[in-house]
Amino acid sequence: MIGIVIFVAAVGLYVALVAATDIRMHRIPNYLTVPAAVLGLAYHTLAPTGWGLLASLAGLAVGFSLLFIPWLLGGSGMGDVKLLAALGAWLGWKCLLAAFAVSTIFAAVAALAILTHNSLAGGKPNQGKRGPTIRQLTAGPSSRRQRRILPFAVPVAMSTWSILIWLVARGGW
């Protein structure tokens, strides 16, 4: 029982810290993701309630691969990639895929809410502003990151808390 409490507390607090950091800094630093991944691997290898090293490694690999191609294309930040990898080390690949699916739904709903609010508040979405310049369209991920409205770590945290609640309510691993 104590292992489950440690697991839920560690993962729940981790995603809260990452979401707060992403909101504040608009980035997820390595000092948050790398130790979390190592601790997830260690927990599942050493704890009696752990799922084993292979399950944790599989989660890490799946987490990394989910956003790696979008990162290459400039659609996501590398911090998001490493966040999902670290989270995969804790959740395993099955729970990570569920958390990722739910987080994309949360992100889509939030994006629609923001777009709707901006549209209703300002009349027209661009309201007399020119569209993006060629330089803005071809700019690398670092310049696009500054224009993000909703850091992806927020819906990831919300979905992870949902998965943790589901795991605890289900009564086991």
XYZ file of C-alpha atoms in Angstrom:
173
model
C 0.000 0.000 0.000
C 2.797 2.423 0.846
C 4.357 1.810 -2.583
C 1.142 2.853 -4.305
C 0.919 6.009 -2.188
C 4.522 6.888 -3.071
C 3.829 6.208 -6.754
C 0.685 8.362 -6.886
C 2.248 11.177 -4.848
C 5.471 11.205 -6.874
C 3.757 11.213 -10.268
C 1.005 13.636 -9.228
C 3.435 16.141 -7.732
C 5.843 15.766 -10.645
C 3.282 16.690 -13.290
C 2.040 19.584 -11.139
C 5.587 20.941 -10.868
C 6.210 20.529 -14.605
C 2.904 22.211 -15.519
C 3.640 25.154 -13.210
C 7.142 25.463 -14.645
C 5.881 25.304 -18.226
C 3.294 28.001 -17.502
C 5.885 30.247 -15.860
C 8.926 29.637 -18.088
C 7.317 28.372 -21.335
C 9.794 25.517 -21.283
C 10.416 22.273 -19.425
C 14.048 22.123 -18.259
C 16.172 18.972 -18.283
C 16.616 19.197 -14.516
C 12.943 18.228 -14.216
C 12.696 15.546 -16.896
C 15.946 13.588 -16.665
C 15.855 12.863 -12.896
C 12.147 11.996 -13.165
C 12.876 9.435 -15.878
C 15.705 7.897 -13.839
C 13.535 7.774 -10.710
C 10.688 6.146 -12.669
C 13.029 3.463 -13.979
C 14.461 2.933 -10.473
C 11.035 2.778 -8.845
C 9.707 0.134 -11.213
C 12.930 -1.855 -10.949
C 13.302 -1.799 -7.152
C 9.868 -1.231 -5.579
C 7.758 -4.285 -4.714
C 4.752 -2.639 -6.401
C 6.785 -1.700 -9.495
C 6.005 -3.099 -12.930
C 9.604 -3.973 -13.751
C 12.412 -2.390 -15.706
C 11.190 -3.558 -19.131
C 7.713 -2.065 -18.663
C 9.279 1.195 -17.510
C 11.733 1.275 -20.434
C 8.895 0.560 -22.857
C 6.942 3.481 -21.404
C 9.984 5.735 -21.718
C 10.483 4.742 -25.365
C 6.817 5.172 -26.275
C 6.681 8.513 -24.474
C 9.735 9.780 -26.327
C 8.474 8.597 -29.700
C 4.988 10.142 -29.402
C 6.185 13.720 -29.867
C 9.592 13.228 -31.477
C 8.350 13.571 -35.080
C 6.169 16.607 -34.214
C 9.252 18.120 -32.561
C 11.296 17.529 -35.726
C 8.572 19.311 -37.691
C 8.499 22.227 -35.221
C 5.082 21.419 -33.765
C 6.222 20.673 -30.240
C 9.043 21.492 -27.873
C 11.774 19.060 -26.865
C 10.728 19.582 -23.241
C 7.336 18.086 -24.112
C 9.093 15.096 -25.714
C 11.215 14.518 -22.599
C 8.191 15.082 -20.323
C 6.318 12.249 -22.026
C 9.422 10.042 -21.896
C 9.813 10.614 -18.142
C 6.101 10.122 -17.593
C 6.261 6.914 -19.610
C 8.995 5.633 -17.299
C 6.550 6.082 -14.425
C 3.240 5.110 -16.052
C 4.343 2.377 -18.462
C 3.369 2.421 -22.107
C -0.313 1.489 -21.734
C -1.188 4.128 -19.138
C 0.988 6.661 -20.965
C -0.931 6.133 -24.203
C -4.191 6.651 -22.301
C -2.819 9.793 -20.635
C -1.580 11.114 -23.986
C -4.948 10.507 -25.650
C -6.807 12.259 -22.842
C -4.309 15.143 -22.824
C -4.797 15.736 -26.553
C -8.546 15.931 -25.941
C -8.004 18.392 -23.071
C -5.636 20.442 -25.261
C -8.109 20.493 -28.153
C -10.972 21.612 -25.890
C -8.777 24.324 -24.357
C -7.649 25.504 -27.809
C -11.256 25.697 -29.012
C -12.240 27.609 -25.879
C -9.384 30.079 -26.383
C -10.197 30.535 -30.072
C -13.887 31.012 -29.318
C -13.147 33.501 -26.552
C -10.736 35.461 -28.764
C -13.229 35.448 -31.620
C -16.100 36.646 -29.418
C -13.995 39.180 -27.536
C -12.415 40.785 -30.584
C -15.017 40.374 -33.262
C -12.765 38.957 -35.966
C -9.848 36.642 -35.211
C -7.242 38.858 -36.955
C -9.135 42.152 -36.567
C -7.222 44.214 -39.080
C -3.878 42.522 -38.486
C -1.888 41.099 -41.340
C -1.269 37.384 -41.420
C 2.076 35.892 -40.435
C 5.111 36.889 -42.447
C 7.244 34.407 -44.379
C 9.887 34.734 -41.653
C 7.364 33.807 -38.958
C 6.091 30.831 -40.955
C 9.586 29.461 -41.547
C 10.950 30.299 -38.099
C 12.302 27.462 -35.983
C 10.590 25.928 -32.981
C 12.255 28.293 -30.491
C 10.560 31.377 -31.929
C 7.208 29.585 -32.250
C 7.411 28.448 -28.633
C 7.018 32.040 -27.467
C 3.646 32.340 -29.207
C 2.105 29.313 -27.472
C -1.009 30.127 -25.509
C -1.439 26.881 -23.589
C 1.648 24.945 -22.539
C 1.110 21.244 -23.312
C 2.264 20.254 -19.815
C -1.050 21.558 -18.431
C -3.318 19.083 -20.268
C -0.691 16.368 -19.687
C -0.904 17.031 -15.937
C -4.706 17.009 -16.015
C -4.801 13.730 -17.922
C -2.172 12.160 -15.665
C -4.187 13.045 -12.567
C -7.215 11.450 -14.254
C -5.229 8.277 -14.950
C -3.922 8.190 -11.356
C -7.468 8.552 -9.993
C -8.608 5.774 -12.318
C -5.751 3.498 -11.200
C -6.495 4.087 -7.518
C -10.270 3.679 -8.002
C -9.690 0.492 -9.947
C -7.878 -0.807 -6.926
C -4.607 -1.879 -8.326
C -2.015 -2.134 -10.903
